[in-house]
């Protein structure tokens, strides 16, 4: 649990609104708040039942080895707020006639206060914050946005703040980046994107602490001094106003770990681990009543994108270190996985979505060392959801998920722990 935290988001948004409403300096045309800012978002209430202990009771993605104990809960912390920002382009020639826009988006999935009633006080979390220079066929994007790798996500109202099939075949995340993208063709053509991204990793600043951090200290990704590099190319075709897309994307980065000899705090090696992934994505409409979507991937040390069932490297900790932080060896975890979803629309206000996801690390890479707790050998999930929309901006949903997490012990013996997650949701978009 986390300590209470006072958010400064409201004063910042008010200041932004007054700034945009004021006349622009240096002879630029005045920008009114109505012209420059478009608010959007949704209110989302989820009620959830879990048949077994899971890692996160409102939006679960891992079944834990804890003794069987289910739960019942409700949350509104997947509610989302955002601002679309527009810069006036009439009469202004900006960098070759580019249109300038931006987006800032947040939800309330940034943790909870460390209090008995803290579950109801979801803390604000930055999701997106980027600007775009648009020249038509080519755009330059700078800021925090979705990664280029594996860009699709399944349709679900249960798994929103943490996407569907996270840790079970769906690579995803949002990172600071500089990206160039574009497309060629209208009804038929191809789209492309390439960019450099911040070299983040899954390592917490202080693994033993549950406090919020005020200082940003480097992790293995940042210590490598190498940015992430990603790219994607996809072909598309449009039929009956619906676009079919087939894409291929790739990722490369590095992480650096300090290794010591057993019983010594002196660093004897700085080991670089190569992180890479290749993914394919498909979006295929089937007439007006159905669609098929999904992704496949293979890669190594990609836990930052929730690959390897959230396992990037296997660490050997010095048993003589009381803090369990000093490493004597580290090896990468390779994994393969993917997800697929069939969406059916039998009548106008109803959508039915069936999906399956799987992430399977190589057993030899994750088998725990002597004295370690069991590691995840595979993580899979099946989703079945019905979403009913009586009004264009109002939706009600029932989703039933079946999850299986397979563990491997130090003796290479494996065992599977299943759980059922039932989710009722009410969604209002504005």
Short mmCIF file of C-alpha atoms in Angstrom, two decimals:
data_model
loop_
_atom_site.label_atom_id
_atom_site.label_comp_id
_atom_site.label_asym_id
_atom_site.label_seq_id
_atom_site.Cartn_x
_atom_site.Cartn_y
_atom_site.Cartn_z
CA UNK A 1 0.00 0.00 0.00
CA UNK A 2 1.09 3.58 -0.57
CA UNK A 3 1.08 6.69 1.67
CA UNK A 4 -1.34 9.54 1.18
CA UNK A 5 -0.34 11.83 -1.62
CA UNK A 6 -1.67 15.26 -2.53
CA UNK A 7 -2.08 15.70 -6.28
CA UNK A 8 -1.17 18.97 -8.01
CA UNK A 9 -3.04 18.11 -11.22
CA UNK A 10 -5.98 20.48 -10.62
CA UNK A 11 -3.93 23.70 -10.20
CA UNK A 12 -1.88 22.81 -13.27
CA UNK A 13 -4.97 22.27 -15.41
CA UNK A 14 -6.46 25.60 -14.21
CA UNK A 15 -3.21 27.39 -15.03
CA UNK A 16 -3.16 25.79 -18.46
CA UNK A 17 -6.72 26.88 -19.13
CA UNK A 18 -5.97 30.54 -18.21
CA UNK A 19 -2.81 30.48 -20.29
CA UNK A 20 -4.60 29.20 -23.38
CA UNK A 21 -7.48 31.62 -22.91
CA UNK A 22 -5.15 34.63 -22.78
CA UNK A 23 -4.01 36.48 -25.93
CA UNK A 24 -0.92 34.95 -27.43
CA UNK A 25 2.31 36.90 -27.33
CA UNK A 26 4.57 38.07 -30.14
CA UNK A 27 1.73 39.06 -32.49
CA UNK A 28 0.11 35.62 -32.71
CA UNK A 29 -3.70 35.49 -32.92
CA UNK A 30 -5.64 35.18 -29.67
CA UNK A 31 -6.54 31.62 -28.69
CA UNK A 32 -9.72 31.06 -26.73
CA UNK A 33 -10.10 28.15 -24.37
CA UNK A 34 -12.91 26.76 -26.50
CA UNK A 35 -10.76 26.81 -29.63
CA UNK A 36 -7.61 25.44 -28.03
CA UNK A 37 -8.78 22.78 -25.55
CA UNK A 38 -11.21 19.91 -25.99
CA UNK A 39 -11.84 17.86 -22.83
CA UNK A 40 -12.74 14.19 -23.13
CA UNK A 41 -12.86 11.06 -21.02
CA UNK A 42 -15.15 8.54 -19.42
CA UNK A 43 -16.49 7.44 -16.07
CA UNK A 44 -16.05 3.71 -15.52
CA UNK A 45 -17.35 1.62 -12.62
CA UNK A 46 -16.22 -2.01 -12.33
CA UNK A 47 -17.52 -4.64 -9.93
CA UNK A 48 -15.31 -7.73 -9.76
CA UNK A 49 -15.41 -11.25 -8.31
CA UNK A 50 -12.34 -13.52 -8.18
CA UNK A 51 -12.52 -17.24 -7.42
CA UNK A 52 -8.87 -17.43 -6.30
CA UNK A 53 -6.15 -15.14 -5.00
CA UNK A 54 -4.82 -12.89 -7.78
CA UNK A 55 -2.16 -10.21 -7.92
CA UNK A 56 -4.64 -7.31 -8.25
CA UNK A 57 -8.26 -7.93 -7.34
CA UNK A 58 -9.90 -5.25 -9.51
CA UNK A 59 -7.78 -5.71 -12.68
CA UNK A 60 -5.96 -9.06 -12.30
CA UNK A 61 -3.44 -10.56 -14.71
CA UNK A 62 -1.54 -13.11 -12.58
CA UNK A 63 -2.96 -15.94 -10.43
CA UNK A 64 -0.86 -16.17 -7.27
CA UNK A 65 0.29 -19.22 -5.34
CA UNK A 66 -1.42 -17.94 -2.18
CA UNK A 67 -3.81 -20.39 -0.53
CA UNK A 68 -7.14 -20.38 -2.35
CA UNK A 69 -9.04 -17.31 -1.25
CA UNK A 70 -11.36 -15.39 -3.57
CA UNK A 71 -12.53 -11.79 -3.34
CA UNK A 72 -15.28 -9.34 -4.23
CA UNK A 73 -14.64 -5.66 -4.93
CA UNK A 74 -15.62 -2.57 -6.91
CA UNK A 75 -13.61 0.35 -8.26
CA UNK A 76 -13.94 3.55 -10.26
CA UNK A 77 -10.18 4.16 -10.56
CA UNK A 78 -10.12 3.18 -14.25
CA UNK A 79 -12.00 6.43 -14.96
CA UNK A 80 -10.08 8.57 -17.46
CA UNK A 81 -9.72 12.32 -18.10
CA UNK A 82 -7.97 13.98 -21.02
CA UNK A 83 -7.42 17.17 -23.01
CA UNK A 84 -6.96 17.45 -26.77
CA UNK A 85 -4.91 20.60 -27.50
CA UNK A 86 -5.02 22.49 -30.81
CA UNK A 87 -2.89 25.36 -32.05
CA UNK A 88 -4.56 27.81 -34.49
CA UNK A 89 -3.12 27.27 -37.98
CA UNK A 90 -5.03 29.84 -40.05
CA UNK A 91 -2.75 32.63 -41.18
CA UNK A 92 0.28 31.00 -39.56
CA UNK A 93 3.03 29.19 -41.41
CA UNK A 94 4.54 26.83 -38.87
CA UNK A 95 7.55 24.73 -39.88
CA UNK A 96 6.52 24.23 -43.47
CA UNK A 97 2.78 24.43 -42.89
CA UNK A 98 2.56 21.76 -40.18
CA UNK A 99 -0.48 21.58 -37.91
CA UNK A 100 0.40 21.54 -34.23
CA UNK A 101 -1.66 19.57 -31.71
CA UNK A 102 -1.21 17.81 -28.40
CA UNK A 103 -2.79 15.51 -25.87
CA UNK A 104 -2.65 15.13 -22.09
CA UNK A 105 -4.39 12.14 -20.50
CA UNK A 106 -4.60 10.69 -17.00
CA UNK A 107 -6.50 8.09 -15.00
CA UNK A 108 -6.61 7.17 -11.32
CA UNK A 109 -4.57 3.97 -11.45
CA UNK A 110 -1.41 5.43 -9.91
CA UNK A 111 -1.71 3.58 -6.62
CA UNK A 112 -3.70 4.01 -3.42
CA UNK A 113 -3.10 5.77 -0.08
CA UNK A 114 -1.81 3.60 2.74
CA UNK A 115 -5.07 3.59 4.69
CA UNK A 116 -7.84 1.13 5.43
CA UNK A 117 -10.19 3.04 3.14
CA UNK A 118 -7.49 3.89 0.60
CA UNK A 119 -8.98 1.56 -2.03
CA UNK A 120 -11.51 4.31 -2.82
CA UNK A 121 -8.85 7.02 -3.21
CA UNK A 122 -7.14 6.10 -6.49
CA UNK A 123 -4.21 8.42 -7.20
CA UNK A 124 -3.81 10.24 -10.51
CA UNK A 125 -1.44 8.69 -13.06
CA UNK A 126 -0.04 10.23 -16.23
CA UNK A 127 -0.94 8.13 -19.27
CA UNK A 128 -0.24 10.34 -22.29
CA UNK A 129 1.44 13.72 -22.75
CA UNK A 130 2.65 14.45 -26.27
CA UNK A 131 2.67 17.01 -29.08
CA UNK A 132 2.34 16.35 -32.81
CA UNK A 133 3.56 18.26 -35.86
CA UNK A 134 1.42 17.07 -38.76
CA UNK A 135 2.42 17.68 -42.39
CA UNK A 136 -0.31 15.39 -43.76
CA UNK A 137 1.49 12.26 -44.97
CA UNK A 138 4.18 12.58 -42.27
CA UNK A 139 3.90 13.37 -38.54
CA UNK A 140 6.48 14.02 -35.83
CA UNK A 141 5.40 13.01 -32.31
CA UNK A 142 7.28 14.06 -29.15
CA UNK A 143 6.26 13.10 -25.62
CA UNK A 144 4.82 10.14 -23.75
CA UNK A 145 2.71 7.92 -26.00
CA UNK A 146 2.02 4.26 -26.76
CA UNK A 147 5.04 2.27 -27.87
CA UNK A 148 5.50 1.51 -31.57
CA UNK A 149 5.96 -2.23 -30.96
CA UNK A 150 2.80 -4.38 -31.10
CA UNK A 151 0.28 -1.49 -31.24
CA UNK A 152 -3.05 -3.35 -30.92
CA UNK A 153 -5.09 -4.07 -27.79
CA UNK A 154 -8.19 -6.28 -27.34
CA UNK A 155 -11.64 -4.82 -26.70
CA UNK A 156 -12.53 -5.02 -23.01
CA UNK A 157 -14.13 -2.82 -20.35
CA UNK A 158 -12.75 -4.92 -17.49
CA UNK A 159 -9.07 -4.42 -18.37
CA UNK A 160 -8.69 -0.74 -19.25
CA UNK A 161 -5.96 0.86 -17.14
CA UNK A 162 -3.97 -2.36 -17.54
CA UNK A 163 -4.74 -3.62 -21.04
CA UNK A 164 -6.32 -6.97 -21.84
CA UNK A 165 -3.98 -9.99 -21.93
CA UNK A 166 -1.24 -8.01 -20.16
CA UNK A 167 1.36 -10.55 -19.10
CA UNK A 168 -0.52 -13.15 -21.14
CA UNK A 169 0.61 -12.45 -24.70
CA UNK A 170 0.00 -8.71 -25.19
CA UNK A 171 3.08 -6.48 -25.34
CA UNK A 172 2.23 -2.90 -24.40
CA UNK A 173 3.33 0.22 -22.57
CA UNK A 174 3.50 4.01 -22.85
CA UNK A 175 6.92 5.69 -22.83
CA UNK A 176 8.53 9.09 -23.53
CA UNK A 177 9.67 9.06 -27.15
CA UNK A 178 10.46 10.92 -30.34
CA UNK A 179 8.68 9.27 -33.26
CA UNK A 180 8.39 9.89 -36.98
CA UNK A 181 5.46 8.25 -38.74
CA UNK A 182 3.47 8.41 -41.95
CA UNK A 183 1.40 6.61 -44.54
CA UNK A 184 1.29 6.24 -48.30
CA UNK A 185 -1.98 5.61 -50.13
CA UNK A 186 -5.66 6.07 -49.35
CA UNK A 187 -7.83 2.97 -49.79
CA UNK A 188 -4.74 0.79 -50.25
CA UNK A 189 -1.25 1.51 -49.02
CA UNK A 190 1.16 1.15 -46.16
CA UNK A 191 1.96 2.96 -42.91
CA UNK A 192 5.27 3.20 -41.09
CA UNK A 193 6.74 4.47 -37.83
CA UNK A 194 10.23 4.70 -36.34
CA UNK A 195 11.42 6.24 -33.12
CA UNK A 196 13.71 6.37 -30.11
CA UNK A 197 12.23 5.83 -26.65
CA UNK A 198 13.35 6.34 -23.06
CA UNK A 199 15.36 3.30 -21.83
CA UNK A 200 13.08 2.40 -18.94
CA UNK A 201 12.97 -1.00 -17.23
CA UNK A 202 10.85 -2.89 -14.71
CA UNK A 203 13.35 -2.49 -11.87
CA UNK A 204 11.90 -0.40 -8.99
CA UNK A 205 14.10 2.33 -7.59
CA UNK A 206 14.10 0.63 -4.20
CA UNK A 207 12.66 -2.93 -4.31
CA UNK A 208 12.29 -3.04 -0.51
CA UNK A 209 10.34 0.22 -0.28
CA UNK A 210 6.64 0.81 -0.93
CA UNK A 211 7.00 4.57 -0.66
CA UNK A 212 6.70 6.97 -3.58
CA UNK A 213 10.09 8.08 -4.85
CA UNK A 214 10.99 11.77 -5.15
CA UNK A 215 14.32 11.22 -6.95
CA UNK A 216 14.70 9.49 -10.30
CA UNK A 217 17.72 7.21 -10.02
CA UNK A 218 18.95 5.09 -12.96
CA UNK A 219 17.89 1.50 -13.44
CA UNK A 220 19.51 -1.13 -15.67
CA UNK A 221 18.01 0.41 -18.82
CA UNK A 222 19.18 3.94 -18.08
CA UNK A 223 22.60 2.72 -16.93
CA UNK A 224 23.13 1.25 -20.41
CA UNK A 225 23.17 4.81 -21.82
CA UNK A 226 21.39 3.43 -24.89
CA UNK A 227 17.91 4.55 -25.99
CA UNK A 228 15.30 2.07 -27.07
CA UNK A 229 14.83 1.85 -30.84
CA UNK A 230 11.55 0.68 -32.37
CA UNK A 231 10.00 0.54 -35.82
CA UNK A 232 6.92 -0.77 -37.59
CA UNK A 233 5.65 -1.13 -41.15
CA UNK A 234 2.16 -2.29 -42.12
CA UNK A 235 0.08 -2.72 -45.23
CA UNK A 236 -3.62 -1.84 -45.27
CA UNK A 237 -6.68 -2.12 -47.49
CA UNK A 238 -10.10 -0.49 -47.04
CA UNK A 239 -13.36 -2.30 -47.78
CA UNK A 240 -16.86 -1.01 -46.91
CA UNK A 241 -15.27 1.86 -44.93
CA UNK A 242 -13.38 -0.63 -42.72
CA UNK A 243 -9.60 -0.99 -42.80
CA UNK A 244 -7.75 -4.31 -42.70
CA UNK A 245 -4.14 -4.05 -41.52
CA UNK A 246 -1.20 -6.45 -41.32
CA UNK A 247 1.93 -5.13 -39.62
CA UNK A 248 5.39 -6.14 -38.44
CA UNK A 249 7.29 -4.30 -35.69
CA UNK A 250 10.62 -4.65 -33.88
CA UNK A 251 12.38 -3.43 -30.74
CA UNK A 252 16.02 -3.17 -29.60
CA UNK A 253 17.54 -1.91 -26.34
CA UNK A 254 20.08 -2.83 -23.68
CA UNK A 255 20.30 -3.14 -19.89
CA UNK A 256 23.40 -3.01 -17.69
CA UNK A 257 23.80 -4.87 -14.39
CA UNK A 258 26.58 -4.59 -11.79
CA UNK A 259 27.80 -8.02 -10.63
CA UNK A 260 29.86 -8.85 -7.55
CA UNK A 261 31.66 -11.89 -6.24
CA UNK A 262 29.87 -13.83 -3.51
CA UNK A 263 30.52 -12.24 -0.12
CA UNK A 264 31.98 -9.05 -1.61
CA UNK A 265 30.43 -5.67 -2.35
CA UNK A 266 33.05 -4.83 -5.00
CA UNK A 267 31.74 -4.71 -8.59
CA UNK A 268 33.74 -7.16 -10.71
CA UNK A 269 31.68 -6.98 -13.93
CA UNK A 270 29.22 -4.67 -15.63
CA UNK A 271 27.18 -7.01 -17.80
CA UNK A 272 25.13 -5.74 -20.74
CA UNK A 273 21.98 -7.67 -21.63
CA UNK A 274 20.45 -7.23 -25.09
CA UNK A 275 16.69 -6.73 -25.15
CA UNK A 276 14.88 -7.40 -28.41
CA UNK A 277 11.47 -8.32 -29.79
CA UNK A 278 9.75 -8.92 -33.11
CA UNK A 279 5.95 -8.82 -33.37
CA UNK A 280 3.24 -9.22 -36.00
CA UNK A 281 -0.22 -7.62 -35.72
CA UNK A 282 -3.47 -8.18 -37.62
CA UNK A 283 -6.74 -6.26 -37.76
CA UNK A 284 -9.25 -7.94 -40.11
CA UNK A 285 -12.87 -6.76 -40.42
CA UNK A 286 -15.27 -9.47 -41.62
CA UNK A 287 -18.11 -7.60 -43.27
CA UNK A 288 -20.19 -5.36 -41.00
CA UNK A 289 -20.83 -7.92 -38.27
CA UNK A 290 -17.45 -9.29 -37.18
CA UNK A 291 -13.74 -8.58 -36.82
CA UNK A 292 -10.62 -10.57 -36.03
CA UNK A 293 -7.60 -9.01 -34.30
CA UNK A 294 -4.45 -10.24 -32.65
CA UNK A 295 -0.68 -10.23 -32.28
CA UNK A 296 2.23 -12.68 -32.08
CA UNK A 297 5.68 -11.98 -30.67
CA UNK A 298 9.02 -13.45 -29.74
CA UNK A 299 11.75 -11.70 -27.79
CA UNK A 300 14.26 -11.57 -24.96
CA UNK A 301 14.26 -9.51 -21.74
CA UNK A 302 11.05 -7.61 -22.56
CA UNK A 303 9.40 -7.42 -19.14
CA UNK A 304 9.14 -3.62 -19.53
CA UNK A 305 6.44 -4.44 -22.14
CA UNK A 306 4.99 -7.14 -19.86
CA UNK A 307 6.57 -9.90 -21.94
CA UNK A 308 8.01 -13.07 -20.44
CA UNK A 309 5.03 -13.04 -18.05
CA UNK A 310 6.68 -9.94 -16.50
CA UNK A 311 10.07 -11.67 -16.20
CA UNK A 312 13.00 -10.07 -18.01
CA UNK A 313 16.09 -11.55 -16.38
CA UNK A 314 16.85 -14.29 -13.88
CA UNK A 315 18.97 -12.98 -11.02
CA UNK A 316 21.32 -14.80 -8.69
CA UNK A 317 21.46 -12.87 -5.42
CA UNK A 318 24.45 -13.02 -3.11
CA UNK A 319 23.24 -15.07 -0.09
CA UNK A 320 25.63 -13.10 2.13
CA UNK A 321 23.84 -9.81 1.34
CA UNK A 322 21.24 -9.13 4.06
CA UNK A 323 19.41 -6.66 1.78
CA UNK A 324 19.18 -9.19 -1.09
CA UNK A 325 20.22 -6.52 -3.61
CA UNK A 326 23.75 -7.59 -4.56
CA UNK A 327 23.86 -9.73 -7.72
CA UNK A 328 26.41 -12.39 -8.60
CA UNK A 329 24.88 -13.42 -11.94
CA UNK A 330 22.09 -12.40 -14.31
CA UNK A 331 20.75 -14.08 -17.47
CA UNK A 332 18.04 -12.99 -19.93
CA UNK A 333 14.59 -14.55 -20.18
CA UNK A 334 13.38 -15.42 -23.69
CA UNK A 335 9.67 -15.73 -24.37
CA UNK A 336 7.10 -16.26 -27.11
CA UNK A 337 3.40 -15.47 -27.05
CA UNK A 338 0.44 -13.72 -28.53
CA UNK A 339 -3.28 -13.10 -28.33
CA UNK A 340 -6.30 -13.18 -30.61
CA UNK A 341 -9.85 -11.87 -30.36
CA UNK A 342 -13.03 -12.46 -32.36
CA UNK A 343 -15.58 -9.64 -32.12
CA UNK A 344 -19.19 -10.22 -33.18
CA UNK A 345 -21.93 -7.61 -33.63
CA UNK A 346 -25.18 -9.59 -34.09
CA UNK A 347 -27.41 -6.52 -33.51
CA UNK A 348 -26.57 -2.82 -33.49
CA UNK A 349 -26.32 -2.13 -29.72
CA UNK A 350 -24.59 -5.41 -28.77
CA UNK A 351 -21.01 -6.57 -29.16
CA UNK A 352 -19.69 -10.00 -28.15
CA UNK A 353 -15.91 -10.44 -27.79
CA UNK A 354 -14.05 -13.74 -27.34
CA UNK A 355 -10.28 -13.78 -26.85
CA UNK A 356 -7.36 -15.96 -25.83
CA UNK A 357 -3.81 -14.96 -24.84
CA UNK A 358 -0.63 -16.82 -23.89
CA UNK A 359 2.88 -15.80 -22.82
CA UNK A 360 5.35 -18.66 -22.45
CA UNK A 361 8.92 -17.98 -21.30
CA UNK A 362 11.55 -20.63 -21.98
CA UNK A 363 11.55 -22.96 -18.98
CA UNK A 364 15.36 -23.13 -18.82
CA UNK A 365 15.54 -19.33 -18.54
CA UNK A 366 13.09 -18.95 -15.65
CA UNK A 367 13.71 -22.11 -13.61
CA UNK A 368 14.50 -20.66 -10.18
CA UNK A 369 17.82 -21.21 -8.50
CA UNK A 370 18.18 -23.07 -5.23
CA UNK A 371 16.42 -21.28 -2.40
CA UNK A 372 14.29 -19.12 -4.69
CA UNK A 373 10.50 -18.98 -4.91
CA UNK A 374 8.73 -20.58 -7.90
CA UNK A 375 8.85 -18.64 -11.17
CA UNK A 376 6.16 -18.29 -13.85
CA UNK A 377 6.56 -20.85 -16.64
CA UNK A 378 3.49 -19.68 -18.59
CA UNK A 379 0.57 -17.28 -18.17
CA UNK A 380 -2.65 -17.51 -20.18
CA UNK A 381 -6.16 -16.11 -20.16
CA UNK A 382 -9.50 -16.49 -21.94
CA UNK A 383 -11.91 -13.53 -22.10
CA UNK A 384 -15.62 -13.62 -22.98
CA UNK A 385 -17.40 -10.25 -22.89
CA UNK A 386 -20.78 -8.84 -23.89
CA UNK A 387 -21.00 -5.05 -24.23
CA UNK A 388 -24.44 -3.43 -24.61
CA UNK A 389 -24.79 0.21 -25.73
CA UNK A 390 -28.36 1.52 -25.25
CA UNK A 391 -27.07 5.04 -26.06
CA UNK A 392 -24.03 6.10 -28.14
CA UNK A 393 -22.02 7.15 -25.05
CA UNK A 394 -23.41 4.69 -22.50
CA UNK A 395 -22.34 1.04 -22.19
CA UNK A 396 -22.95 -1.84 -19.84
CA UNK A 397 -20.75 -4.93 -19.90
CA UNK A 398 -20.43 -8.41 -18.47
CA UNK A 399 -17.05 -10.10 -18.83
CA UNK A 400 -15.96 -13.53 -17.62
CA UNK A 401 -12.22 -14.29 -17.67
CA UNK A 402 -10.52 -17.58 -17.00
CA UNK A 403 -6.84 -17.29 -16.12
CA UNK A 404 -4.14 -19.93 -15.72
CA UNK A 405 -0.67 -19.24 -14.28
CA UNK A 406 1.80 -22.11 -14.49
CA UNK A 407 4.73 -22.12 -12.07
CA UNK A 408 8.06 -23.94 -12.08
CA UNK A 409 10.04 -24.79 -8.95
CA UNK A 410 13.73 -25.30 -8.27
CA UNK A 411 13.31 -29.03 -9.00
CA UNK A 412 11.81 -28.23 -12.46
CA UNK A 413 8.42 -29.53 -11.33
CA UNK A 414 5.52 -27.47 -12.71
CA UNK A 415 2.03 -26.77 -11.35
CA UNK A 416 -0.85 -24.62 -12.62
CA UNK A 417 -3.08 -22.31 -10.57
CA UNK A 418 -6.40 -21.27 -12.23
CA UNK A 419 -8.82 -18.47 -11.36
CA UNK A 420 -12.09 -17.08 -12.68
CA UNK A 421 -12.68 -13.32 -12.81
CA UNK A 422 -16.23 -11.98 -13.31
CA UNK A 423 -16.59 -8.28 -14.06
CA UNK A 424 -19.70 -6.08 -14.32
CA UNK A 425 -19.08 -2.60 -15.75
CA UNK A 426 -20.92 0.65 -16.41
CA UNK A 427 -19.25 3.12 -18.79
CA UNK A 428 -20.21 6.71 -19.64
CA UNK A 429 -18.14 8.58 -22.24
CA UNK A 430 -18.00 12.34 -22.58
#
